[in-house]
Structures are given as C-alpha cells and as structure tokens.
Short mmCIF file of C-alpha atoms and ligand atoms in Angstrom, two decimals:
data_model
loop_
_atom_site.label_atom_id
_atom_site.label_comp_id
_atom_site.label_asym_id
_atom_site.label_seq_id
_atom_site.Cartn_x
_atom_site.Cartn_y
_atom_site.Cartn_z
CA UNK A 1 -81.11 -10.62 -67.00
CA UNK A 2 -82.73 -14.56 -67.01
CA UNK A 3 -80.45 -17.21 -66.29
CA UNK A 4 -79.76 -19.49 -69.09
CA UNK A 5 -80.36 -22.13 -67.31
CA UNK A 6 -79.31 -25.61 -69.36
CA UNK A 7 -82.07 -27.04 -71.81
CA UNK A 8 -81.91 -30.68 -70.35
CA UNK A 9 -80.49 -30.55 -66.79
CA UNK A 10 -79.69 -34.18 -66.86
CA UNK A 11 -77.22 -33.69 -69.71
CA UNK A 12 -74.62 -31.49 -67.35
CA UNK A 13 -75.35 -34.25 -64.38
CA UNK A 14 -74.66 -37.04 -67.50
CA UNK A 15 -71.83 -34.86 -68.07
CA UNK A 16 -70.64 -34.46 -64.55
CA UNK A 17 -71.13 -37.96 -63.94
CA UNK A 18 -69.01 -38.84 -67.36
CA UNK A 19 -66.20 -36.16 -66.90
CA UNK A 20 -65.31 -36.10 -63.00
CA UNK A 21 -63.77 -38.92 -61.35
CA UNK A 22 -66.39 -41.13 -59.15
CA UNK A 23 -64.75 -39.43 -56.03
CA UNK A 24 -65.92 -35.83 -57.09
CA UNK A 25 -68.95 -36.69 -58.75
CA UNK A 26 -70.46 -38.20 -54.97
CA UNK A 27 -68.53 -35.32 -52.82
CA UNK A 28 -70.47 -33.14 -55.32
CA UNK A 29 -74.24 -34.84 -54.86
CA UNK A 30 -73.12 -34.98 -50.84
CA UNK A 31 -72.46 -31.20 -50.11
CA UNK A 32 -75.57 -30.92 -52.76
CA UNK A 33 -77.81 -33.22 -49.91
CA UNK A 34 -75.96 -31.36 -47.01
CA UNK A 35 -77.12 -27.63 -48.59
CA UNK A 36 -80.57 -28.78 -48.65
CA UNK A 37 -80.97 -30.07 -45.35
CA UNK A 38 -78.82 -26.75 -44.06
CA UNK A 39 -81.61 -24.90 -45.74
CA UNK A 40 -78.57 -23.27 -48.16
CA UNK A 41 -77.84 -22.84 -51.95
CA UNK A 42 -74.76 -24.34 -52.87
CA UNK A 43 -72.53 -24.04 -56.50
CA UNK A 44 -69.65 -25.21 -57.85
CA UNK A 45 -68.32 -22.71 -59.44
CA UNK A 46 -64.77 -21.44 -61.14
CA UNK A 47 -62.43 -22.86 -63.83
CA UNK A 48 -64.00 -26.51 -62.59
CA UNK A 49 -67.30 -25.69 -64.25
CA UNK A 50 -65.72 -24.14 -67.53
CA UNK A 51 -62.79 -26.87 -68.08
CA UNK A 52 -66.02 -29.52 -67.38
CA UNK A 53 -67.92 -28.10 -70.33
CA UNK A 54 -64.39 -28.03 -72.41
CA UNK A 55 -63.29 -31.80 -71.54
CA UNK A 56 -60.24 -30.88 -69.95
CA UNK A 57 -59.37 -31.87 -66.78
CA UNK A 58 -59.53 -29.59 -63.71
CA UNK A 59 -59.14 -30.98 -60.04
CA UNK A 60 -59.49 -27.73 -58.11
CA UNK A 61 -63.26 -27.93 -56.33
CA UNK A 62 -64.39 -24.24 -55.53
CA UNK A 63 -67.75 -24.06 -53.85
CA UNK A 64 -69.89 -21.17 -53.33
CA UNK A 65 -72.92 -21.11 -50.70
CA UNK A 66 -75.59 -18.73 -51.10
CA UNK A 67 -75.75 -17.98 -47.00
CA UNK A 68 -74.02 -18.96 -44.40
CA UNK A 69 -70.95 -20.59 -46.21
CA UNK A 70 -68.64 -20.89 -43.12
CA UNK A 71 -71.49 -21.99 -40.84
CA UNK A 72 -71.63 -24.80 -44.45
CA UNK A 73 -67.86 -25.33 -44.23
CA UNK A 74 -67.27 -26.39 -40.52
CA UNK A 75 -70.92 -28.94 -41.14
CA UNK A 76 -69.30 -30.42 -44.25
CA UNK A 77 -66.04 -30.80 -41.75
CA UNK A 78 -68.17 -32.42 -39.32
CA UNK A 79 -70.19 -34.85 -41.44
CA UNK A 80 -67.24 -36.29 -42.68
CA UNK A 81 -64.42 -36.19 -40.42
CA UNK A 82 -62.72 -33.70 -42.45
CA UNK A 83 -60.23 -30.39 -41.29
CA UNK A 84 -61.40 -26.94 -41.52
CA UNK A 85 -59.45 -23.74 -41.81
CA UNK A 86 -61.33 -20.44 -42.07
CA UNK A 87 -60.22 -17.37 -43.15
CA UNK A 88 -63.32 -15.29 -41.27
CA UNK A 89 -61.76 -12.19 -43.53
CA UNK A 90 -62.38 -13.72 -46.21
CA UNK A 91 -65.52 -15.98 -45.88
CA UNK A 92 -63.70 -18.46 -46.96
CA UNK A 93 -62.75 -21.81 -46.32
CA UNK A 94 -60.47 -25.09 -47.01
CA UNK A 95 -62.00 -28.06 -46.19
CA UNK A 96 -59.67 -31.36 -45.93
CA UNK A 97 -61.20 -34.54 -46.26
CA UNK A 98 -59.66 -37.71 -44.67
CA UNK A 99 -58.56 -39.12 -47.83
CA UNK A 100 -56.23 -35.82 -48.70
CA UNK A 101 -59.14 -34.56 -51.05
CA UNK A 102 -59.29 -30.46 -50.76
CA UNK A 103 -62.00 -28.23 -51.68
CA UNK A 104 -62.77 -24.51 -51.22
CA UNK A 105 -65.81 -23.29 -49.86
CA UNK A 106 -67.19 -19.00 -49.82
CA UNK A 107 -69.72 -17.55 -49.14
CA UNK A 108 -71.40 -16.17 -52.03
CA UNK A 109 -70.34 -12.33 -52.80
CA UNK A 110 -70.37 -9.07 -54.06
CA UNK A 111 -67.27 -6.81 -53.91
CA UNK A 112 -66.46 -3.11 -53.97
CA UNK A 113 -63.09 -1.71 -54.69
CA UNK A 114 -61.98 0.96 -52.85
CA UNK A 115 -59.42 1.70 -55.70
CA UNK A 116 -57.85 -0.07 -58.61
CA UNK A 117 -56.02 -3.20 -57.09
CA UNK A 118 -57.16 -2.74 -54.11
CA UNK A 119 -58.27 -5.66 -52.08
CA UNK A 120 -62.14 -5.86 -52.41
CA UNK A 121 -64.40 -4.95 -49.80
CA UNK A 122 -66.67 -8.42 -49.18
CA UNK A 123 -70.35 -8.96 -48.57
CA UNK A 124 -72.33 -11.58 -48.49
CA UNK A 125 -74.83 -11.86 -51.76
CA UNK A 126 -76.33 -13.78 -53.97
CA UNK A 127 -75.00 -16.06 -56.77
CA UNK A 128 -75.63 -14.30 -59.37
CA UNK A 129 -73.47 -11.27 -57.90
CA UNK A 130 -70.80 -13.65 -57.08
CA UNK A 131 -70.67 -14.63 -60.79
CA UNK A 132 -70.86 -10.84 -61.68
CA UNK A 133 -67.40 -10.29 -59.40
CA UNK A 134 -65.19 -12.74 -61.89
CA UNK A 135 -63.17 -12.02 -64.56
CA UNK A 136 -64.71 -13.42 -67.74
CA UNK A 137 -68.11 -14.95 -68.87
CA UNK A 138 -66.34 -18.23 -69.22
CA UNK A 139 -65.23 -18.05 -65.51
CA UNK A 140 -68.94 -16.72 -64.20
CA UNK A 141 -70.76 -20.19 -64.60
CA UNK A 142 -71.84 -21.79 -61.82
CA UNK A 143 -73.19 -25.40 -61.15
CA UNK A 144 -75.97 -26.12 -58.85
CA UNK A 145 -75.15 -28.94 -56.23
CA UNK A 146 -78.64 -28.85 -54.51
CA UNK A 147 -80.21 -32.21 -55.02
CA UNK A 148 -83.38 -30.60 -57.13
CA UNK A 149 -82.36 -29.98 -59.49
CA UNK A 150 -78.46 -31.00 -58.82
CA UNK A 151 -76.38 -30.36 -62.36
CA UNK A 152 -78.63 -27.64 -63.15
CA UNK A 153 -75.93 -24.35 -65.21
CA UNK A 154 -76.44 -21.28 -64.00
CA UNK A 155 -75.31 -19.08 -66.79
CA UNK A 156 -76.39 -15.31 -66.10
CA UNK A 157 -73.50 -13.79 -68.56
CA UNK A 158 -73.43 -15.69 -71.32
CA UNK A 159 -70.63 -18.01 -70.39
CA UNK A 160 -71.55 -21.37 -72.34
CA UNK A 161 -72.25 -19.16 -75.56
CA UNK A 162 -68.49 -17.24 -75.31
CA UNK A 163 -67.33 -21.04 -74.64
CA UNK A 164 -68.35 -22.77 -78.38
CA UNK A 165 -67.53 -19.10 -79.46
CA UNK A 166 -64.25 -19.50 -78.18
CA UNK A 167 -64.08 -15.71 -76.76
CA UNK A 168 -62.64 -14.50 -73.74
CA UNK A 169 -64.65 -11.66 -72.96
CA UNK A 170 -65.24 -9.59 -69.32
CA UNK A 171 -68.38 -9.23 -67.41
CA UNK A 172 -68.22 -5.57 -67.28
CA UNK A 173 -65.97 -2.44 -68.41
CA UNK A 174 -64.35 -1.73 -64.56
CA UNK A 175 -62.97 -5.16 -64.81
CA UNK A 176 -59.28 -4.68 -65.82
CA UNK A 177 -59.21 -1.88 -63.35
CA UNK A 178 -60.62 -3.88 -60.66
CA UNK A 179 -58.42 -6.46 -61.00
CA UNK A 180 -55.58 -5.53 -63.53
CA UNK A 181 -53.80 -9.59 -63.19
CA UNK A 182 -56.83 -10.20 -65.78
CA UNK A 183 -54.74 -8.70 -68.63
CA UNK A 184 -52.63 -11.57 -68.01
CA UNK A 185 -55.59 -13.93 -67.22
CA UNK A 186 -57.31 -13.24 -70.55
CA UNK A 187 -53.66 -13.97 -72.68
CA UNK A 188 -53.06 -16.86 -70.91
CA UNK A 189 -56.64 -18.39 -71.17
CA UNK A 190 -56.37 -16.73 -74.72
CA UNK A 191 -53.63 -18.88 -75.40
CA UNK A 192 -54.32 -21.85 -73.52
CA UNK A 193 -57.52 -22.75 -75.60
CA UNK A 194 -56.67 -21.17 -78.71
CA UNK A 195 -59.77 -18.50 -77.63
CA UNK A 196 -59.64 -14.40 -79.11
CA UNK A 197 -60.10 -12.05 -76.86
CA UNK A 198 -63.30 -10.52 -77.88
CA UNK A 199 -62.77 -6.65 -79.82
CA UNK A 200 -64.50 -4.61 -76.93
CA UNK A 201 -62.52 -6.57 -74.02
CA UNK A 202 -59.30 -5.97 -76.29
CA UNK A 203 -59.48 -2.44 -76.13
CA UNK A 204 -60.38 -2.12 -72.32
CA UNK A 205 -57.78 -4.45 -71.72
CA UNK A 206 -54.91 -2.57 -74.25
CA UNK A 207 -56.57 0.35 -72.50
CA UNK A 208 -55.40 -1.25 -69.03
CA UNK A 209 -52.18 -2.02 -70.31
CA UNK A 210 -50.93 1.24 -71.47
CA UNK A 211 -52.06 2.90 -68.42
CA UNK A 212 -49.67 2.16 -65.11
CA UNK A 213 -52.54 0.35 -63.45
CA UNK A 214 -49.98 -2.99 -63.80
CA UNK A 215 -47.78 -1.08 -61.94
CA UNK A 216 -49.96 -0.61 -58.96
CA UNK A 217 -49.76 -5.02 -58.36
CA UNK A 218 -47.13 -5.99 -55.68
CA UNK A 219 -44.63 -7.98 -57.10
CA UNK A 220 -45.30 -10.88 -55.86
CA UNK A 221 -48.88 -10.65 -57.08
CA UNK A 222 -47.04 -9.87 -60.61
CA UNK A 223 -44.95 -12.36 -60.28
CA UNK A 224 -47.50 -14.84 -59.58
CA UNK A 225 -49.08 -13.97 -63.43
CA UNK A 226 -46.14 -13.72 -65.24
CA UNK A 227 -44.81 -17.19 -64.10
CA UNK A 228 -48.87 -18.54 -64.42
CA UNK A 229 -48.38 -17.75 -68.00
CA UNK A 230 -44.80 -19.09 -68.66
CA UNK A 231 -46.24 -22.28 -67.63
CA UNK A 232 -48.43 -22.81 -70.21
CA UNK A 233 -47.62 -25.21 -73.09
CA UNK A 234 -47.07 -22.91 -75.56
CA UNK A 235 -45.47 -19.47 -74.07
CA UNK A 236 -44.03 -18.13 -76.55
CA UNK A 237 -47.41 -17.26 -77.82
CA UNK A 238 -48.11 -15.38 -74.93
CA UNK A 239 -44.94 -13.37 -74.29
CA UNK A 240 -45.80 -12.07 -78.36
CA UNK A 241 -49.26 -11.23 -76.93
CA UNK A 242 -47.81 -9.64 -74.24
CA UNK A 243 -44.83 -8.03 -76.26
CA UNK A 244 -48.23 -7.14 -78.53
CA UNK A 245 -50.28 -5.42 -75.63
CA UNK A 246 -47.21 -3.55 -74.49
CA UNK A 247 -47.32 -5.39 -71.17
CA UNK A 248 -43.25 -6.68 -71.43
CA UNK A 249 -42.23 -2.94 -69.66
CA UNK A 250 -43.59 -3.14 -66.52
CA UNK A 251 -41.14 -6.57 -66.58
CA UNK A 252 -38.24 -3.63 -67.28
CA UNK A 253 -38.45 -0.91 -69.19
CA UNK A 254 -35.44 -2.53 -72.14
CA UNK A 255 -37.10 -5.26 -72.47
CA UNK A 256 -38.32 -6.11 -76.03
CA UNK A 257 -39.36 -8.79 -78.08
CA UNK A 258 -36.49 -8.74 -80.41
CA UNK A 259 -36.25 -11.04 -83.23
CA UNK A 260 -33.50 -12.92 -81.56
CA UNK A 261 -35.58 -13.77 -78.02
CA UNK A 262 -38.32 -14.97 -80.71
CA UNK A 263 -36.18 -17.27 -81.99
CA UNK A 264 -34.73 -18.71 -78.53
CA UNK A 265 -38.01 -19.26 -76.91
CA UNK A 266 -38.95 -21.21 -79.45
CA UNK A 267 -35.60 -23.15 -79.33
CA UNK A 268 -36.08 -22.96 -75.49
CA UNK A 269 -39.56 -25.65 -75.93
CA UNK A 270 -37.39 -27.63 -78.31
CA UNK A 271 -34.61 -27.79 -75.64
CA UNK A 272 -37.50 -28.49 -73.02
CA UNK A 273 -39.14 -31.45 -75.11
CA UNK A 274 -35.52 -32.69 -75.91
CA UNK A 275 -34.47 -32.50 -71.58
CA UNK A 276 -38.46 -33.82 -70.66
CA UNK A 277 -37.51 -36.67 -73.06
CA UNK A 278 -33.96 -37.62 -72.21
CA UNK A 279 -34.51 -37.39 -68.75
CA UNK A 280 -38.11 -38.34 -67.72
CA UNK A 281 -37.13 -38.73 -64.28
CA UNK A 282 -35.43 -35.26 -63.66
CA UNK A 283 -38.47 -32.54 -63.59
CA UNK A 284 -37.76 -28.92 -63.95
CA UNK A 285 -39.04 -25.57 -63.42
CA UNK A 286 -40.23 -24.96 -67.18
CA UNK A 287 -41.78 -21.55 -66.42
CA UNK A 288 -38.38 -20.20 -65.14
CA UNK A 289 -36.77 -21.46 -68.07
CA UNK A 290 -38.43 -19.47 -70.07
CA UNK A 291 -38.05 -16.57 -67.72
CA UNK A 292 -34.71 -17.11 -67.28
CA UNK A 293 -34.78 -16.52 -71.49
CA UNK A 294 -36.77 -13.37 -71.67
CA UNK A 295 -33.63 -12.27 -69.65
CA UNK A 296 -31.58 -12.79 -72.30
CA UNK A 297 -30.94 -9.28 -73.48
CA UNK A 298 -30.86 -7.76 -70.22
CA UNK A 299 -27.68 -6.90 -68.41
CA UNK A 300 -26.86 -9.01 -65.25
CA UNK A 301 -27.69 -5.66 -63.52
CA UNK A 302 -31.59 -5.52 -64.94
CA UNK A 303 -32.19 -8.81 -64.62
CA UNK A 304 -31.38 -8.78 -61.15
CA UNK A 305 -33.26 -5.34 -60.93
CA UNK A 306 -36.30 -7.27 -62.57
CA UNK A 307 -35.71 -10.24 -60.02
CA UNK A 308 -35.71 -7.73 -56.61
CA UNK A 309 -39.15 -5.94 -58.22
CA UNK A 310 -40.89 -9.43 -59.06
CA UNK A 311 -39.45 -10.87 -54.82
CA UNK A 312 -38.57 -14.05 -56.63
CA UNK A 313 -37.88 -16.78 -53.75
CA UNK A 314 -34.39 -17.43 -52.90
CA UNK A 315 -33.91 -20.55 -54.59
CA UNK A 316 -35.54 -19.32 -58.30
CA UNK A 317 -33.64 -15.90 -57.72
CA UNK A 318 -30.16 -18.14 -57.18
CA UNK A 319 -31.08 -20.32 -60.52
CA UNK A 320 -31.10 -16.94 -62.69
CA UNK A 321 -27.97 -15.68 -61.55
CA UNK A 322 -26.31 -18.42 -61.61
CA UNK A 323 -27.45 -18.93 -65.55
CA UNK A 324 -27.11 -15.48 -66.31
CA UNK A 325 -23.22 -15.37 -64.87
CA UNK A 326 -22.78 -19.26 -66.29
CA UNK A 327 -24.58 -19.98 -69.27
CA UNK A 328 -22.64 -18.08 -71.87
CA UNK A 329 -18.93 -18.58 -70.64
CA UNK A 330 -19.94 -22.39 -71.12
CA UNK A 331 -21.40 -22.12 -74.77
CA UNK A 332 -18.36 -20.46 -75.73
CA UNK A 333 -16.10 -23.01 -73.59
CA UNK A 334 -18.08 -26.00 -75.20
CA UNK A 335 -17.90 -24.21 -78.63
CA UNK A 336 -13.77 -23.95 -78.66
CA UNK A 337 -13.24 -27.38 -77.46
CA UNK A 338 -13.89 -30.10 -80.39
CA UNK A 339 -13.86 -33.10 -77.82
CA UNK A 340 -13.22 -32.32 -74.21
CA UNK A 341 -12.61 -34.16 -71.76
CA UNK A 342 -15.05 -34.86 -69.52
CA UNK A 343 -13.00 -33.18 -66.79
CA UNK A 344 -13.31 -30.45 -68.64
CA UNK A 345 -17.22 -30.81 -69.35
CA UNK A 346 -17.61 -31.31 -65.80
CA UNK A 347 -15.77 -28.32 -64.75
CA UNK A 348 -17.62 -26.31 -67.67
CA UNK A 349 -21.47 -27.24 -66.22
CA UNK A 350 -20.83 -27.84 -62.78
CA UNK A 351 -21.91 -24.96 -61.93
CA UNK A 352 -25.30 -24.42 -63.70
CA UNK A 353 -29.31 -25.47 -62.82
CA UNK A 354 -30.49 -27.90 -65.13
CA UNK A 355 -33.04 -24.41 -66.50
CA UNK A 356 -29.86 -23.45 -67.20
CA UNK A 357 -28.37 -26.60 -69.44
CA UNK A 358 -31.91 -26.47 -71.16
CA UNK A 359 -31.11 -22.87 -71.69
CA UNK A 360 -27.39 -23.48 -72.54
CA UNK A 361 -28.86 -26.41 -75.22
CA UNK A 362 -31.25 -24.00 -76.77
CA UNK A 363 -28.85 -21.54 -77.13
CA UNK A 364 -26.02 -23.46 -78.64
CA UNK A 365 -28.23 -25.02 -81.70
CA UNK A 366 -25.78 -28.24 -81.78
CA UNK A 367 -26.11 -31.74 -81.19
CA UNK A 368 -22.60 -32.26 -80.19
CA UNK A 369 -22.96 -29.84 -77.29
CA UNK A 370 -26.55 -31.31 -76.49
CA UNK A 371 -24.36 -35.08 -76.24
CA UNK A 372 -22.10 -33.09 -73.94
CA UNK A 373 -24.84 -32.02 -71.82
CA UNK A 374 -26.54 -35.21 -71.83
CA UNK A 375 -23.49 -37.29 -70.69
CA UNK A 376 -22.61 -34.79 -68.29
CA UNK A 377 -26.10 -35.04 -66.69
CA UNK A 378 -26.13 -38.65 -66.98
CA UNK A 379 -23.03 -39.82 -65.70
CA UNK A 380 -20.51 -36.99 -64.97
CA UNK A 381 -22.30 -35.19 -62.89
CA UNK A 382 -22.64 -38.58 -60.63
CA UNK A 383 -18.80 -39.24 -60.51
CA UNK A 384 -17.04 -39.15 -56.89
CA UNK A 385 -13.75 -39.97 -55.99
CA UNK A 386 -14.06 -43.08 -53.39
CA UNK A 387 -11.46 -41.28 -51.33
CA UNK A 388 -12.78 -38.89 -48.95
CA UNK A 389 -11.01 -36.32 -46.49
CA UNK A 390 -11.08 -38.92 -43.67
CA UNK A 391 -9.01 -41.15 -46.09
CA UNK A 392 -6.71 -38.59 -46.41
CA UNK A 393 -6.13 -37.80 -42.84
CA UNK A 394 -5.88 -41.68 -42.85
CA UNK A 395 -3.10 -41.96 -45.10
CA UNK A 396 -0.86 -39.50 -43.23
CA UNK A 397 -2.17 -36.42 -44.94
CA UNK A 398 -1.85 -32.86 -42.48
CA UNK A 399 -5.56 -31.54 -43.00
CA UNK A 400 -5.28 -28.30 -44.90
CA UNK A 401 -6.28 -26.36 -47.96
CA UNK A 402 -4.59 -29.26 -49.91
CA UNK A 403 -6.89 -31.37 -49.13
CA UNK A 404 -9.75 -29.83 -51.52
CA UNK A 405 -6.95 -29.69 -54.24
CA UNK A 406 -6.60 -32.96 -54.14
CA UNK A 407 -9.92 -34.25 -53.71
CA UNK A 408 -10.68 -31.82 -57.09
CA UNK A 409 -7.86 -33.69 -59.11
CA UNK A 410 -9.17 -37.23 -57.74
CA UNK A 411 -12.09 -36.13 -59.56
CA UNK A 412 -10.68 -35.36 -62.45
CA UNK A 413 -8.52 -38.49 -62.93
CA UNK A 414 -11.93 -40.34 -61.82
CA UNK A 415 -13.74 -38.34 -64.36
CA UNK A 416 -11.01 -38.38 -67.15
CA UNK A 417 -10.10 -42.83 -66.31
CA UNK A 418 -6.80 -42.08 -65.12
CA UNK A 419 -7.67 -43.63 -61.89
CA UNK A 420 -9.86 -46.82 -61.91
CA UNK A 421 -9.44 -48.23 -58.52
CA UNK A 422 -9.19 -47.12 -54.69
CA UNK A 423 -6.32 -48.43 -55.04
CA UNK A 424 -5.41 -46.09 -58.04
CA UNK A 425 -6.48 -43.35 -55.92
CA UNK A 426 -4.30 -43.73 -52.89
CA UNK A 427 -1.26 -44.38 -55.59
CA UNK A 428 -2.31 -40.57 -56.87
CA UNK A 429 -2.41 -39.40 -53.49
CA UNK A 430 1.04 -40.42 -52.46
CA UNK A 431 2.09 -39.01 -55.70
CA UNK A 432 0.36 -35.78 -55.31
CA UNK A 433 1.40 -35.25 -51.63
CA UNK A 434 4.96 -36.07 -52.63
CA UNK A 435 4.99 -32.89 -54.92
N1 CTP B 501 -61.18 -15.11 -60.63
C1 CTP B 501 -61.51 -13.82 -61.05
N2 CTP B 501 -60.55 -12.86 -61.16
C2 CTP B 501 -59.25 -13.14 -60.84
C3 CTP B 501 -58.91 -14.42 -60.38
C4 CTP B 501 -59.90 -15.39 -60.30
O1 CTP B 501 -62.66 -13.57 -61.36
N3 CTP B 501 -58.33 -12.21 -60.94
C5 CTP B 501 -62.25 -16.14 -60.51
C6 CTP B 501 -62.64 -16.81 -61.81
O2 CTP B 501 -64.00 -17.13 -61.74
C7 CTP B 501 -61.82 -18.09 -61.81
C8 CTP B 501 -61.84 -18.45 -60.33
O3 CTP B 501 -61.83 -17.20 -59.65
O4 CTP B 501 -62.39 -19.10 -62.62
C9 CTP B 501 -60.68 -19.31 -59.89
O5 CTP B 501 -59.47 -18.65 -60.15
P1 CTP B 501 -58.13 -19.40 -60.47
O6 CTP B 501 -58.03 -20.64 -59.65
O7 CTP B 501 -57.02 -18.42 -60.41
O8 CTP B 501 -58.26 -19.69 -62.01
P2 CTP B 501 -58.92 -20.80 -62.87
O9 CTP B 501 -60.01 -20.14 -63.65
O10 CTP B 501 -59.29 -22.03 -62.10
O11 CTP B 501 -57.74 -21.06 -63.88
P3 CTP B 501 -56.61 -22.17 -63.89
O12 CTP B 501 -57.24 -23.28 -64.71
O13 CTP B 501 -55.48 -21.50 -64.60
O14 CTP B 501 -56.31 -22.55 -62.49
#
C-alpha cells in the first residue's frame, strides 16, 4: 500500500506550528535536525498526531525512530542536558528535559504475539510496521520530524480519511485478540469524539467480547481500562456500550445495566457538576465515583469480590467500602431527620469520601440533603474543639478512655453552639468530669 502522504506538507507544519505550544513545536524541529545528522528517521507518532488533526489538545510526545532509537534517546539526552531512562526490553525510552518537559522515544517495531494477551515479542522495523502494530487507523498516523520534509503525514491505513469519517476502525482482524484492552479503547475513543465504530470492527470486536479473551488481562491491566473509560466526560455512554457489547460480566457476573443504575449515573454527573461547582478547590476521583455507582446493585460481598479481581490500590479500595457500608445508612438518616443538627450531620457524613457525598447527593434527589452536604463540607467538617487532651490532663483530668468521650461531646456542643468560647469549653469539662 502507498502512503498518503499529505497534499501540501506545509499545511500539517502550519498546523503544527498553529496547534502545539511554541515549546513543542521547536523540541519537535530539534529531534527532527538531530535524526538527520544521526543519519535516522524520526516520527511523532500516537494520540499526539490524531488529537493535532482533531484540535484537541494532547501533551503526551511519543517518538518513534526508524533505527537505532536508544542510541537517538541517550544523543537527544546529551544535546540538551536532559535525563534518560531506558527500558533496553522494551526499546524504549523517557527522556527528561531540564525544564520538566517529558517525551517518549522507541524504536520503530513490529510485534508477534505468542498468544492472545500476551506481551509482544519486539523487533526492530520500519515505520510503516510500527503503524501496522496499533490499534486503530486513527492511532497509526505518524508525523515526520526530519527537517526535509519536517510535517510531512505518513498515513499508510487510512487514518486521516476514518478521522473526517469519524470511524474507529482496526488495522487488521487479529487485533482484538492481540490486544483485547482495545474493546475498551474503541468505546472510549467511540465515545470520546462522538466516532461509530465501523460495522466490520463491531463484529470482531462483539466477537472479542463474547469470547473470554477479556478474561485472560490481569487485573490491573483491566483495571487500568475500565477506570480510563470512567474518566471520560460522558461515561454513562460508555458503560451502555459496554452493558451493549456484553463486556459489564467480566466486571462480575450480576452485574447489569438495570434501569435504575441508568438513572443514577446520570444523576451521578449531575452530582459531579453540582460538587466541581460548589467546591472548585476540592478535586475528586470522578472515575471512582462512577465506579463506586456501577456497584450499586452488588452486595458488599461482590463488590469487594470485584475490587480483589480488579487489585484496586489501597486507598481507592478503602473509598468503596467505606461508601458501600456508609452511603445508604446516611440517605436514610438524612431522609428521617427534617432539620438536624449539625451534630448530627456531622456524625451522619463523618465517615464518608467526598466520591461518596457525590454519590450520597445523587442518590438522594433533594436539595435539602445536597444543603446538608454542602454545609457539612464547608464548615462542619472544619469544626474542632480548642481543647485538646493536653488541656485535659491540664485541668486535672486522669488520662483515660474518657478523655475521647469528652473530646467527642466538645465537638458536638462546638458543632451544635452550645459552647462558644475556651472558656465555655473548660466550664463543660468540669461539668462533664463532675458526672
Ligand atoms: N496503542 C495501541 N494499542 C493499545 C494501546 C496503545 O495500538 N492497546 C497505540 C496507539 O497508537 C495509541 C498509542 O499507542 O495512539 C498511545 O497509547 P495511549 O497513550 O494509551 O493512548 P492515546 O491514543 O494517546 O489515548 P489517550 O488520548 O486516551 O491518552
């Protein structure tokens, strides 16, 4: 097959020049003046090239060298003062500039798998195998750095065609069993830019899916998708795509999209753009919100089952069971009590993550309980007493469980405006220790 190689070569370098910050544009035309005086091809390649020709914004630099691309690495290091760390396995590299800026380098490939998710076997090739390795056409463009002629597209596949066409289509029928994270790839880049995945990839890839080859990915490697897609803008487009390519099992076997988890993950972005705007400041992990909501149906047991399978780190694993155990006690709490107290809020929420207030709020459907949530998070959540343990032991107080008791009811009268003062505080104490 010819390379479609770009009508007008200056429009991509116009393009280029337009679309990537200064900073890129020159560290592009440098490694492209470095390749030809190394004697060496060199591409950008990846999502960089494909969100360029979209006008989105993509900062992640992946080069490919036709040759020698460590030998390239460690003289790009050298030229400019930069760190190099190579993965020799690999043939491939991170290069660190000075100024924090981070690209990848590789050397140009073709790869073998022994079996279906397997790791590849690697050799050195030329570009237009290294485009033939990637998941879709709209990945497998490539942009030549060399100075003549530097912006040039190398498009072997088709990719700049299935981009106006707005089709997500693979390279080649093996590829879902190559690689079976693309079923997830193609839905989320599906989704993301409001593509279709084209009729023939749709089968291989509902072909994929209701095989086990899913099953074969380590769970971290799952993982990795699953939570890729939840952090897209719109997710609850996906998980139907998903739900729609029978890909929601090898989450757990009960899991379903019912009409109810429909309905919460879209109240779940509604609760996310209501926390994002409230509280600007107070970022959270929007992709295990949602996770924590496809959970909703499934026992404590499963979820933790679907937790242990997917090796979720410590700290997301310890946010899910905390919402799972927390979330609906405190909706039903919040839901008996017209006006509590905010004692009583306090002691509701205290212990949920803030995915699990946004969860709590999307679940509840009520402004009132939203106010609840937003005061709590705002101020309640801040309150201390201004008497600590040492002021205990300094007013006479024998160290002992008592102490956390009352501590907890300084809070409260803090929290409730019983006590004002430190001076109102030490009053309660002598009261309280009295009793
Ligand atoms: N790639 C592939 N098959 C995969 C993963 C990656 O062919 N399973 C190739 C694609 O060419 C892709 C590139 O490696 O463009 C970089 O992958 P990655 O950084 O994961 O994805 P991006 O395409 O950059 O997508 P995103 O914008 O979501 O980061």
């Amino acid at each position: 097959m010819k390379p479609v190689i770009s009508q007008d070569r200056h429009t991509l370098r116009a393009l280029m020049r337009r679309r990537l910050s200064a900073k890129i544009f020159n560290r592009l035309q440098e490694i492209g003046r470095l390749a030809d005086a190394g004697g060496v091809s060199a591409y950008l390649v990846g999502g960089l090239v494909r969100d360029l020709l979209l006008g989105y914004t993509n900062l992640d630099v992946d080069i490919a060298v036709e040759g020698d691309g460590m030998a390239f690495a460690r003289r790009l290091a050298d030229r400019y003062g930069a760190g190099v760390k190579v993965f020799d396995r690999f043939a491939t590299a991170l290069v660190v500039f000075p100024d924090g800026f981070k690209l990848d380098v590789a050397t140009a490939r073709c790869e073998s798998y022994a079996h279906p998710t397997a790791l590849p076997t690697v050799e050195p090739s030329s570009i237009k195998d290294d485009l033939y390795r990637r998941d879709f056409t709209i990945n497998a463009l490539a942009l030549r750095l060399n100075a003549t002629p530097f912006g040039e597209l190398v498009d072997f596949y088709g990719g700049r065609h299935d981009l106006s066409a707005k089709i997500i289509r693979v390279l080649h029928a093996r590829s879902f069993v190559d690689d079976p994270t693309r079923v997830f790839r193609a839905i989320r880049f599906e989704q993301r830019f409001g593509f279709r995945i084209e009729t023939h990839t749709l089968t291989l890839l509902k072909k994929a899916a209701a095989s086990d080859l899913v099953r074969r990915l380590s769970g971290p490697r799952l993982r990795n998708e699953v939570m890729r897609l939840l952090s897209e803008q719109a997710p609850a487009r996906a998980v139907r795509r998903m739900a729609e390519c029978d890909l929601l099992r090898f989450l757990h076997t009960g899991l379903a999209l019912t009409a109810h988890l429909t309905g919460l993950l879209s109240d779940l972005g509604k609760s996310l753009a209501w926390w994002t705007k409230r509280f600007p400041r107070r970022p959270l992990d929007r992709a295990l919100v949602y996770f924590i909501g496809l959970m909703d149906e499934l026992s404590a047991s499963a979820t933790h089952a679907v937790v242990k399978q997917l090796a979720l780190p410590g700290d997301q694993a310890n946010k899910i069971s905390l919402a799972k155990k927390h979330v609906a006690p405190a909706l039903r709490s919040l839901a008996r009590q017209r006006s509590p107290q905010p004692s009583e809020t306090y002691r509701t929420l205290a212990d949920l993550p803030d995915e699990g207030l946004v969860l709590l709020v999307a679940k509840a459907r009520s402004t009132d309980i939203a106010r609840l949530v937003s005061a709590y998070v705002t101020t309640q959540q801040h309150v201390r007493p201004s008497l600590n343990g040492a002021d205990l032991k300094a007013l006479g107080l024998k160290p002992g469980p008592i102490y956390k008791k009352i501590l907890d009811r300084l809070l409260e009268a803090r929290l409730d405006g019983e006590v004002k003062t430190r001076a109102d505080e030490r009053e309660l104490v002598k009261k309280l220790a009295k009793v």
